[in-house]
Amino acid sequence: GDSVTQMEGPVTLSEEACLTINCTYTATGYPSLFWYVQYPGEGLQLLLKATKADDKGSNKGFEATYRKETTSFHLEKGSVQVSDSAVYFCALSDHDREYGNKLVFGAGTILRVKS
Amino acid sequence: EAQVTQNPRYLITVTGKKLTVTCSQNMNHEYMSWYRQDPGLGLRQIYYSMNVEVTDKGDVPEGYKVSRKEKRNFPLILESPSPNQTSLYFCASRTQGAYEQYFGPGTRLTVT
């Protein structure tokens, strides 16, 4: 079945450092890919998405590019802030009708940014 | 404001005492779903509904029930909760044709 693997955390960075959180996926169809963010005590918010190969999703300074050849969707930010501290989830939704009814999530990566 | 709401946000209960967690969305979404979040496992789907009166099992449906009598509501029912159902639960919805889902704030359930 479909699966998502993301780097284990926690990731601890100083303010203004560069961030990369790795995400790779396995899917039988042609998935859409997502990054969700969960701030402390809150629900999940959609951070960015990409629906086909070579698409780049971006939001709030975060970017991720859909790489079909490497089945990857790594999250990047050039300069993190303390307010970026959260749990980040990579997820996919397969376009195949049989699988298109759910999001498949990675285990989540905790990001801590120090001032 | 477009949103998914859940109640209660926190619940502590005892083994075997039936409970219901409510979920409501105001976006006229056809699709609704329940997930549970456990450390190291990410989120796993419990049940989903493609529309009113249409529900189906997700990956971890054992011990749960759902119903979809109205488009906006999708309650999660635990008929006889057990400690292994202690978790953080999220309701989500999306419109037909889209794949991104919008999540509620979560319900933290503890079963003792």
XYZ file of C-alpha atoms in Angstrom:
227
model
C 0.000 0.000 0.000
C 0.882 3.667 -0.092
C 3.330 4.966 2.481
C 5.208 8.109 3.489
C 8.577 8.205 5.209
C 9.934 11.386 6.716
C 13.056 12.125 8.658
C 12.958 11.534 12.358
C 13.278 14.413 14.723
C 13.391 16.379 16.702
C 15.215 18.866 14.516
C 16.681 21.722 16.529
C 17.855 24.860 14.734
C 18.887 28.367 15.622
C 16.824 31.261 14.343
C 17.646 32.182 10.725
C 19.137 28.771 9.974
C 18.134 26.828 6.836
C 15.655 24.008 7.161
C 15.238 20.807 5.185
C 12.871 18.032 6.263
C 13.135 15.005 4.025
C 10.062 13.164 2.805
C 9.849 10.200 0.437
C 6.789 8.286 -0.619
C 5.585 5.055 -2.154
C 2.384 5.110 -4.146
C 0.761 2.842 -6.704
C -1.046 5.665 -8.479
C -0.383 9.342 -9.119
C -0.602 11.068 -5.768
C -1.026 14.624 -4.666
C 1.499 15.556 -2.000
C 1.051 17.765 1.039
C 2.819 19.254 3.986
C 0.717 19.883 7.064
C 1.861 21.756 10.167
C 0.645 21.270 13.719
C 1.432 24.061 16.167
C 1.408 23.187 19.880
C -2.111 22.454 21.105
C -3.698 22.991 17.705
C -5.044 20.942 14.827
C -3.375 20.330 11.493
C -3.134 23.154 8.979
C -2.389 22.680 5.317
C 0.981 24.315 4.683
C 1.464 23.596 0.987
C 0.606 21.116 -1.719
C 1.639 19.842 -5.147
C -0.584 17.837 -7.429
C 1.755 16.619 -10.176
C 5.391 15.978 -10.940
C 7.690 19.040 -10.917
C 5.065 21.220 -9.223
C 6.436 23.427 -6.481
C 4.234 24.225 -3.525
C 5.046 27.284 -1.437
C 3.603 29.159 1.516
C 4.926 31.320 4.369
C 8.497 30.987 3.070
C 8.323 27.189 2.928
C 8.766 25.334 -0.348
C 8.624 21.743 -1.565
C 9.019 20.323 -5.067
C 7.294 17.163 -6.268
C 10.088 14.931 -7.573
C 8.658 11.887 -9.266
C 12.040 10.448 -10.250
C 13.176 10.310 -6.625
C 9.650 9.966 -5.142
C 10.426 12.834 -2.812
C 8.792 16.003 -1.505
C 11.331 17.630 0.814
C 10.271 20.677 2.816
C 12.661 23.653 2.792
C 12.870 27.112 4.284
C 15.746 29.500 3.937
C 15.506 31.196 7.320
C 13.464 29.742 10.163
C 11.890 31.700 12.992
C 11.016 30.714 16.533
C 7.350 30.813 15.473
C 8.032 27.952 13.020
C 8.446 25.551 15.939
C 5.840 22.860 15.321
C 5.323 19.311 14.096
C 5.457 18.904 10.321
C 3.684 16.067 8.534
C 4.235 14.942 4.976
C 1.192 13.287 3.423
C -0.123 11.940 0.150
C -3.495 11.303 -1.408
C -3.551 8.929 -4.327
C -5.592 9.973 -7.350
C -6.546 6.395 -8.026
C -10.216 6.097 -7.173
C -9.675 3.204 -4.835
C -7.140 5.070 -2.755
C -8.283 8.629 -3.130
C -10.389 8.665 -0.008
C -7.719 9.182 2.600
C -4.529 10.980 3.398
C -1.553 8.785 4.172
C 0.714 10.507 6.673
C 4.307 10.233 7.678
C 5.148 9.951 11.371
C 5.780 13.687 11.736
C 8.942 15.680 12.415
C 9.248 17.949 15.431
C 10.998 21.233 14.652
C 12.377 23.357 17.480
C 13.828 26.767 16.704
C 15.944 28.519 19.326
C 16.347 32.265 19.558
C -15.472 31.544 9.072
C -14.971 28.253 7.255
C -14.092 25.630 9.805
C -14.353 22.147 11.196
C -15.387 21.997 14.837
C -15.112 19.137 17.300
C -16.498 18.598 20.769
C -15.364 17.982 23.356
C -11.750 19.079 23.026
C -10.684 17.020 26.035
C -12.305 13.959 27.532
C -11.310 11.587 30.296
C -13.488 8.524 30.693
C -13.455 4.988 32.052
C -13.341 1.681 30.240
C -16.687 0.636 28.823
C -18.552 3.921 29.155
C -20.034 4.830 25.779
C -19.070 8.196 24.371
C -19.581 10.313 21.275
C -17.261 12.901 19.791
C -19.069 15.335 17.539
C -17.734 16.844 14.337
C -19.331 19.554 12.254
C -18.213 21.492 9.162
C -19.725 24.605 7.620
C -18.121 24.359 4.183
C -20.756 22.120 2.558
C -18.101 19.451 2.025
C -19.243 16.076 0.781
C -16.354 14.096 2.252
C -15.630 13.766 5.970
C -13.207 11.583 7.836
C -11.883 10.641 11.260
C -8.218 10.096 12.107
C -6.356 9.193 15.241
C -2.884 10.486 15.986
C -0.427 8.445 18.014
C 3.251 9.220 18.680
C 5.550 7.798 16.042
C 2.632 6.656 13.871
C 1.401 9.911 12.379
C -2.313 9.998 11.630
C -4.307 6.941 10.685
C -7.765 6.962 9.188
C -10.571 5.397 11.236
C -13.658 5.912 9.076
C -14.702 8.137 6.229
C -17.886 9.246 4.525
C -18.256 10.224 0.892
C -21.690 11.759 1.475
C -24.866 11.483 3.549
C -25.626 7.864 4.493
C -22.403 6.659 2.834
C -19.652 5.549 5.206
C -16.732 3.144 4.981
C -13.904 1.776 7.079
C -10.464 3.255 7.096
C -7.296 1.584 8.312
C -8.132 1.268 12.014
C -11.941 0.973 12.408
C -12.081 -1.591 15.222
C -13.929 -0.304 18.277
C -15.456 2.697 16.508
C -18.747 3.532 14.832
C -19.837 6.497 12.751
C -22.980 7.842 11.174
C -23.693 10.485 8.541
C -27.309 11.552 8.736
C -26.653 15.160 7.785
C -24.067 16.574 5.422
C -22.473 18.827 8.007
C -22.145 16.337 10.896
C -20.068 13.196 11.296
C -19.999 11.918 14.903
C -17.535 9.294 16.122
C -18.964 6.776 18.557
C -17.031 4.559 20.946
C -19.535 2.018 22.242
C -17.186 0.463 24.801
C -13.962 2.442 25.034
C -10.748 0.702 26.035
C -7.391 2.130 27.157
C -5.836 1.446 23.741
C -8.218 4.046 22.315
C -6.482 6.742 24.311
C -5.363 9.069 21.548
C -5.733 12.417 19.828
C -8.620 12.382 17.367
C -9.096 14.613 14.366
C -12.070 15.146 12.118
C -11.441 16.379 8.588
C -13.428 17.327 5.515
C -12.873 18.120 1.870
C -14.914 19.011 -1.141
C -15.482 16.547 -3.944
C -12.750 16.724 -6.554
C -10.127 18.139 -4.221
C -7.607 16.070 -2.288
C -6.515 18.387 0.493
C -8.461 17.973 3.710
C -9.252 20.550 6.368
C -8.898 19.494 9.961
C -10.677 20.252 13.190
C -8.797 21.269 16.360
C -8.632 17.741 17.752
C -10.108 15.857 20.697
C -7.753 14.421 23.270
C -9.322 11.284 24.727
C -8.019 9.409 27.744
C -9.586 6.070 28.690
C -8.636 4.746 32.107
